[in-house]
Coordinates of C-alpha atoms in Angstrom, one line a residue:
M50 CA 1.1 -28.9 -11.8
S51 CA -1.6 -31.3 -13.6
A52 CA -5.2 -29.9 -14.1
D53 CA -7.8 -31.5 -12.5
P54 CA -9.7 -33.6 -14.9
A55 CA -13.0 -33.5 -13.2
G56 CA -13.2 -29.7 -13.9
G57 CA -13.9 -28.2 -17.3
E58 CA -16.1 -27.2 -20.2
P59 CA -19.9 -28.0 -20.2
G60 CA -20.7 -30.8 -22.5
V61 CA -17.1 -32.3 -21.8
P62 CA -17.0 -35.4 -19.7
A63 CA -15.7 -35.4 -16.5
T64 CA -13.4 -38.5 -16.9
V65 CA -12.3 -40.8 -19.7
A66 CA -12.7 -44.6 -19.2
A67 CA -8.9 -46.3 -19.8
L68 CA -7.6 -46.8 -22.9
P69 CA -4.7 -48.6 -24.1
V70 CA -1.7 -46.2 -25.6
A71 CA -0.6 -47.5 -29.3
L72 CA 2.7 -48.1 -29.6
D73 CA 5.0 -48.0 -33.1
A74 CA 7.3 -50.0 -32.1
A75 CA 9.0 -50.5 -35.0
G76 CA 9.5 -46.7 -35.4
G77 CA 12.7 -45.0 -35.0
D78 CA 16.8 -45.2 -35.5
H79 CA 17.4 -48.1 -33.0
G80 CA 14.0 -49.8 -34.3
A81 CA 12.2 -52.0 -31.5
P82 CA 14.5 -52.7 -28.1
P83 CA 14.7 -49.2 -27.0
N84 CA 10.2 -49.3 -27.6
V85 CA 9.8 -52.0 -26.0
E86 CA 11.9 -51.6 -22.6
G87 CA 10.4 -47.6 -22.8
A88 CA 6.6 -50.1 -23.0
V89 CA 8.2 -52.2 -20.3
E90 CA 8.7 -49.1 -18.0
A91 CA 5.5 -47.4 -19.3
A92 CA 3.4 -50.6 -18.1
R93 CA 5.0 -51.1 -14.6
A94 CA 4.0 -47.4 -14.1
G95 CA 0.1 -48.6 -15.0
V96 CA -0.2 -47.6 -18.8
N97 CA -1.4 -49.6 -21.1
V98 CA 0.3 -50.7 -24.0
L99 CA -0.4 -52.3 -27.6
L100 CA 3.0 -53.0 -29.4
V101 CA 2.9 -52.6 -32.9
G102 CA 5.6 -54.2 -35.1
D103 CA 6.6 -57.4 -36.1
R104 CA 5.2 -59.9 -33.5
V105 CA 8.3 -62.5 -33.6
R106 CA 10.2 -59.4 -33.0
L107 CA 8.8 -57.8 -30.2
H108 CA 7.5 -61.3 -28.4
A109 CA 11.8 -61.6 -28.4
E110 CA 12.7 -58.5 -27.3
L111 CA 9.7 -58.9 -24.4
G112 CA 11.4 -61.8 -23.4
R113 CA 14.5 -59.4 -22.5
H114 CA 12.6 -57.9 -19.1
P115 CA 11.9 -60.1 -16.6
G116 CA 8.3 -60.2 -15.7
S117 CA 7.1 -58.4 -18.9
A118 CA 4.7 -61.6 -19.8
S119 CA 2.2 -60.2 -16.0
L120 CA 2.4 -56.3 -17.6
P121 CA -0.4 -54.5 -19.3
L122 CA 1.5 -54.9 -23.2
E123 CA -0.4 -56.5 -25.8
V124 CA 1.6 -57.2 -29.0
V125 CA -0.3 -55.9 -32.4
H126 CA 1.4 -57.5 -35.4
A127 CA 1.8 -55.5 -38.3
D128 CA 3.8 -56.5 -41.8
D129 CA 5.2 -53.4 -43.0
A130 CA 7.2 -50.0 -41.0
I131 CA 8.3 -46.9 -42.9
G132 CA 12.1 -46.5 -42.7
M133 CA 13.2 -42.9 -41.6
D134 CA 14.6 -42.5 -45.5
E135 CA 11.6 -43.4 -47.0
H136 CA 9.3 -40.8 -48.4
A137 CA 6.0 -39.3 -45.8
T138 CA 3.2 -40.2 -48.9
D139 CA 3.8 -43.9 -48.6
V140 CA 1.6 -44.5 -46.0
R141 CA -1.5 -43.8 -48.5
S142 CA -0.1 -47.2 -50.2
R143 CA 0.8 -49.0 -47.4
P144 CA -2.5 -49.8 -45.1
Q145 CA -0.2 -52.4 -43.1
A146 CA 2.6 -50.0 -42.0
S147 CA 3.0 -49.8 -37.8
I148 CA 1.8 -46.3 -38.1
N149 CA -1.0 -46.8 -39.8
I150 CA -2.1 -49.4 -37.8
C151 CA -1.8 -47.5 -34.8
T152 CA -3.7 -44.4 -35.8
R153 CA -6.2 -46.9 -37.2
L154 CA -6.6 -48.2 -33.4
V155 CA -7.1 -44.6 -32.1
K156 CA -9.8 -44.1 -34.8
E157 CA -11.7 -47.2 -33.9
G158 CA -11.9 -46.6 -30.3
R159 CA -9.3 -49.5 -29.2
A160 CA -6.3 -47.1 -28.8
S161 CA -6.1 -43.8 -26.8
A162 CA -3.3 -42.5 -28.3
A163 CA -0.8 -43.2 -31.2
V164 CA 2.8 -42.5 -30.5
S165 CA 5.7 -43.1 -32.7
M166 CA 9.6 -42.4 -32.1
G167 CA 9.9 -42.9 -36.4
H168 CA 9.1 -40.8 -39.5
S169 CA 7.1 -37.8 -38.2
G170 CA 6.1 -36.6 -42.3
A171 CA 4.9 -40.1 -42.2
T172 CA 3.2 -39.9 -38.6
M173 CA 1.6 -36.6 -39.5
A174 CA 0.2 -38.2 -43.4
S175 CA -0.9 -40.8 -41.2
A176 CA -3.2 -39.0 -38.5
L177 CA -3.9 -36.6 -41.0
L178 CA -5.6 -39.2 -43.4
T179 CA -6.7 -41.8 -40.5
L180 CA -8.1 -39.4 -38.2
G181 CA -8.6 -35.6 -40.0
R182 CA -8.6 -32.4 -38.2
L183 CA -10.6 -31.0 -36.0
K184 CA -13.7 -29.0 -37.0
G185 CA -12.5 -25.2 -37.0
V186 CA -8.6 -26.5 -37.2
D187 CA -7.3 -25.6 -41.1
R188 CA -3.9 -27.3 -39.7
P189 CA -2.9 -29.4 -37.2
A190 CA 0.8 -28.0 -35.3
I191 CA 3.8 -30.2 -33.7
L192 CA 3.3 -28.7 -30.1
T193 CA 6.3 -29.5 -27.2
H194 CA 8.0 -27.8 -24.6
L195 CA 11.0 -25.9 -24.3
P196 CA 13.1 -25.8 -20.8
A197 CA 13.1 -22.2 -19.6
R198 CA 13.4 -20.0 -16.6
G199 CA 11.4 -20.9 -14.1
G200 CA 10.0 -24.1 -15.9
F201 CA 9.1 -24.5 -19.9
T202 CA 7.6 -22.6 -22.5
T203 CA 5.1 -24.3 -25.2
M204 CA 6.0 -23.7 -28.9
L205 CA 4.2 -24.5 -31.9
D206 CA 4.4 -25.0 -35.2
V207 CA 7.7 -26.6 -34.5
G208 CA 7.7 -28.3 -38.0
A209 CA 4.6 -29.8 -39.3
N210 CA 4.1 -26.7 -41.7
A211 CA 6.6 -24.5 -43.2
D212 CA 4.4 -22.3 -45.1
V213 CA 1.1 -21.0 -42.7
R214 CA -1.5 -18.1 -43.0
P215 CA -2.5 -15.6 -40.3
A216 CA -5.2 -17.9 -39.4
Y217 CA -3.1 -20.6 -38.5
L218 CA -1.0 -19.0 -36.0
A219 CA -4.4 -18.0 -34.3
Q220 CA -6.0 -21.6 -34.1
W221 CA -2.8 -22.7 -32.9
A222 CA -2.8 -20.5 -30.2
Q223 CA -6.5 -21.7 -29.0
L224 CA -5.2 -25.2 -28.6
A225 CA -2.8 -24.5 -27.0
T226 CA -3.8 -22.3 -24.8
V227 CA -6.4 -25.7 -23.9
Y228 CA -3.7 -27.7 -24.2
L229 CA -1.8 -25.8 -20.8
R230 CA -4.9 -25.4 -19.3
V231 CA -6.2 -29.1 -19.0
L232 CA -2.9 -30.6 -18.9
E233 CA -0.6 -28.4 -16.5
G234 CA -3.3 -26.8 -15.0
R235 CA -2.5 -22.9 -16.1
E236 CA -6.0 -21.2 -16.7
Q237 CA -4.8 -18.3 -18.2
P238 CA -1.6 -18.9 -19.9
T239 CA 0.1 -15.9 -21.9
V240 CA 0.2 -16.1 -25.6
G241 CA 3.7 -14.4 -27.5
L242 CA 3.8 -13.9 -31.3
L243 CA 7.1 -14.7 -32.5
S244 CA 8.9 -11.7 -33.9
I245 CA 12.1 -9.2 -34.9
G246 CA 10.6 -6.8 -32.4
E247 CA 8.3 -6.6 -29.6
E248 CA 6.7 -3.5 -31.2
D249 CA 3.4 -4.0 -32.7
H250 CA 4.7 -2.9 -36.2
K251 CA 7.6 -5.0 -36.5
G252 CA 7.4 -8.2 -38.4
S253 CA 6.9 -10.0 -41.8
A254 CA 3.2 -9.7 -43.1
L255 CA 2.3 -12.9 -41.7
V256 CA 3.2 -11.6 -38.8
L257 CA 1.3 -8.4 -38.8
E258 CA -1.9 -10.1 -40.0
A259 CA -1.7 -12.7 -37.2
H260 CA -0.9 -9.9 -34.7
A261 CA -4.4 -8.4 -35.5
L262 CA -6.1 -11.7 -35.7
L263 CA -4.8 -12.5 -31.6
R264 CA -5.5 -9.1 -30.9
E265 CA -9.3 -10.1 -31.7
L266 CA -9.2 -13.0 -29.7
H267 CA -7.5 -11.6 -26.6
G268 CA -10.2 -12.1 -23.7
H269 CA -12.1 -14.1 -25.8
G270 CA -10.2 -17.6 -24.7
V271 CA -6.8 -16.1 -25.5
N272 CA -4.4 -14.4 -23.2
F273 CA -2.1 -12.2 -26.3
H274 CA 0.4 -10.8 -24.8
G275 CA 1.8 -9.3 -27.9
N276 CA 5.3 -9.8 -29.8
I277 CA 7.8 -11.7 -28.8
E278 CA 11.7 -12.0 -29.5
G279 CA 13.9 -15.3 -29.6
R280 CA 15.7 -14.4 -26.5
D281 CA 11.9 -14.3 -24.4
I282 CA 11.4 -18.0 -25.7
F283 CA 13.8 -19.2 -22.4
L284 CA 13.5 -16.7 -20.7
G285 CA 9.7 -17.8 -20.2
T286 CA 8.5 -13.7 -21.5
T287 CA 5.3 -15.8 -22.5
D288 CA 3.8 -19.7 -21.8
I289 CA 3.5 -20.1 -25.3
V290 CA 5.0 -19.2 -28.1
V291 CA 3.2 -19.3 -31.9
T292 CA 5.3 -19.1 -35.0
D293 CA 5.6 -20.7 -38.5
G294 CA 7.1 -24.7 -38.6
F295 CA 9.9 -23.7 -40.4
T296 CA 11.3 -20.7 -37.9
G297 CA 9.8 -22.6 -35.1
N298 CA 11.9 -26.0 -35.7
V299 CA 15.3 -23.5 -37.1
C300 CA 14.6 -22.5 -32.9
L301 CA 13.9 -26.6 -31.6
K302 CA 17.1 -27.4 -33.4
L303 CA 19.3 -24.4 -32.4
A304 CA 18.2 -25.2 -28.7
E305 CA 19.3 -28.6 -28.9
G306 CA 22.6 -27.9 -30.6
E307 CA 23.3 -25.2 -28.3
A308 CA 22.6 -27.2 -25.2
K309 CA 25.2 -30.1 -26.2
V310 CA 28.2 -27.3 -27.3
M311 CA 27.6 -26.0 -23.7
F312 CA 27.4 -28.9 -21.6
G313 CA 30.7 -30.0 -24.1
W314 CA 32.1 -26.4 -23.2
V315 CA 31.4 -27.1 -19.2
R316 CA 32.9 -30.6 -19.2
D317 CA 36.4 -29.6 -21.0
A318 CA 36.9 -26.6 -18.3
I319 CA 36.3 -29.2 -15.6
Q320 CA 38.7 -31.8 -17.1
S321 CA 41.2 -28.4 -18.2
S322 CA 42.8 -29.1 -14.5
V323 CA 43.1 -30.5 -11.1
R324 CA 41.3 -27.5 -10.0
G325 CA 38.3 -27.9 -12.2
K326 CA 38.4 -31.3 -11.8
L327 CA 38.0 -30.8 -7.5
G328 CA 35.6 -28.7 -8.3
G329 CA 33.8 -30.6 -10.9
L330 CA 33.3 -33.1 -8.0
L331 CA 31.3 -30.5 -6.0
V332 CA 29.0 -29.6 -8.9
R333 CA 28.5 -32.8 -10.3
P334 CA 24.7 -32.9 -8.5
A335 CA 24.0 -29.6 -9.6
L336 CA 25.2 -30.7 -13.6
R337 CA 23.2 -33.4 -13.7
G338 CA 19.7 -32.0 -12.2
L339 CA 20.6 -29.2 -15.5
A340 CA 21.1 -31.9 -17.7
D341 CA 17.7 -33.3 -16.7
R342 CA 16.1 -30.5 -17.6
M343 CA 17.5 -30.2 -20.9
D344 CA 17.2 -33.4 -22.2
P345 CA 14.3 -33.7 -25.3
S346 CA 13.8 -37.0 -23.1
T347 CA 12.1 -35.4 -20.4
Y348 CA 9.5 -34.6 -22.3
G349 CA 9.2 -38.2 -24.3
A350 CA 7.7 -36.5 -27.4
S351 CA 5.6 -33.8 -28.7
I352 CA 2.0 -33.9 -29.8
L353 CA 0.8 -33.2 -33.1
I354 CA -2.4 -30.9 -31.7
G355 CA -5.2 -30.4 -34.0
V356 CA -6.0 -34.0 -35.1
R357 CA -9.0 -35.7 -34.1
G358 CA -7.3 -38.1 -31.9
L359 CA -4.3 -38.5 -30.0
T360 CA -0.8 -38.4 -31.9
F361 CA 2.5 -38.1 -30.1
I362 CA 5.8 -38.1 -32.4
G363 CA 9.4 -38.8 -30.7
H364 CA 13.0 -38.1 -32.2
G365 CA 13.9 -41.0 -33.9
S366 CA 17.3 -41.1 -31.9
A367 CA 14.9 -42.0 -28.3
D368 CA 16.1 -44.0 -25.8
A369 CA 13.7 -46.0 -23.5
R370 CA 13.0 -43.0 -21.1
A371 CA 12.0 -41.2 -23.8
V372 CA 9.5 -43.7 -25.1
K373 CA 8.3 -44.2 -21.7
N374 CA 7.5 -40.7 -20.7
A375 CA 5.8 -40.6 -24.6
L376 CA 3.7 -43.2 -23.1
L377 CA 2.9 -41.5 -19.9
R378 CA 1.8 -38.5 -20.9
A379 CA 0.1 -39.9 -24.1
A380 CA -2.1 -41.4 -21.1
R381 CA -2.5 -38.7 -19.5
A382 CA -3.9 -36.5 -22.1
H383 CA -6.2 -39.2 -22.7
E384 CA -7.2 -38.9 -19.0
A385 CA -7.7 -35.7 -19.0
G386 CA -10.2 -35.7 -21.7
L387 CA -7.7 -33.6 -24.0
V388 CA -9.8 -33.8 -27.5
P389 CA -13.2 -33.0 -26.3
R390 CA -11.9 -30.3 -25.0
L391 CA -10.3 -28.6 -28.0
E392 CA -13.4 -29.8 -29.5
A393 CA -15.6 -27.7 -27.5
A394 CA -13.1 -24.9 -27.5
F395 CA -13.8 -24.2 -31.2
R396 CA -17.6 -25.2 -30.9
P397 CA -19.6 -22.2 -31.8
A398 CA -21.3 -20.5 -28.7
V399 CA -25.1 -21.3 -28.3
P400 CA -26.5 -17.3 -27.9
T401 CA -28.5 -17.4 -24.8
P402 CA -32.6 -16.4 -24.9

């Protein structure tokens, strides 16, 4: 369920003027083709898109899609692109790289968001250098959704920060709470702190200190459930799970790998006998629905939350469906005024006279 953009915190605009989304069309393992196809599909769904990359290549790809000339698509030329095997720090010395142009378009108010399926480290570095952090946020985090019982669980950080401080986890809980309230209509989302036991006294020094900070925030913008364990992520015990980027990334990759293995087991079991093949015909619609829920392209991309502008990072192997969904999610976040609402959450309360 989507949040009502008209409702929100005092001092936050109820609606935001439509702006195009800047897509790093040179990013990803497969280059322009899936990016352009996804952009065309998003444009047909009503999203204005700026395709950033080599002008000649992008126009050639657009020519493969009949009717694309009449869609709200515009090409922005970029002389350079940071490859998947290059260093993230290259963004500092390559201002004409496509991801740098995307984040500059956001900074200049010419784009509502930057979306990239390319180098995740370069995307994070470019966003930080160009857009900066929200006031009150020490480090941004990558927020993603994992399929869980009853829907999905929101988890952060899943890769931006391997080494963290307790205060970061508390800030991320606040950011994720606003995100779910604004974009998913969850007014009081619960927050769980990933640990090795549910008891308050269990966990590393980081977890113990973060637990104390989250307890202090409970009832003050955060609905803290307490410690949770790994199994709770997929049981949907809490709406939000906060952890360090190293642990979160391991959990994310484990979930993606296990899903592929499980579907392989199911496929092998179905094909192992005539009875299995007959049964497979009966359960095929249900399995397709399950596969769709577990497909990362359903969510499109993960938001780098905590920077002063919308930035979304997708898988390098993303297909056109993932690109389309990432663009739709970015446009929706802008229309809901997510960044101003995040800023308002970290603004000091004005004492009443």
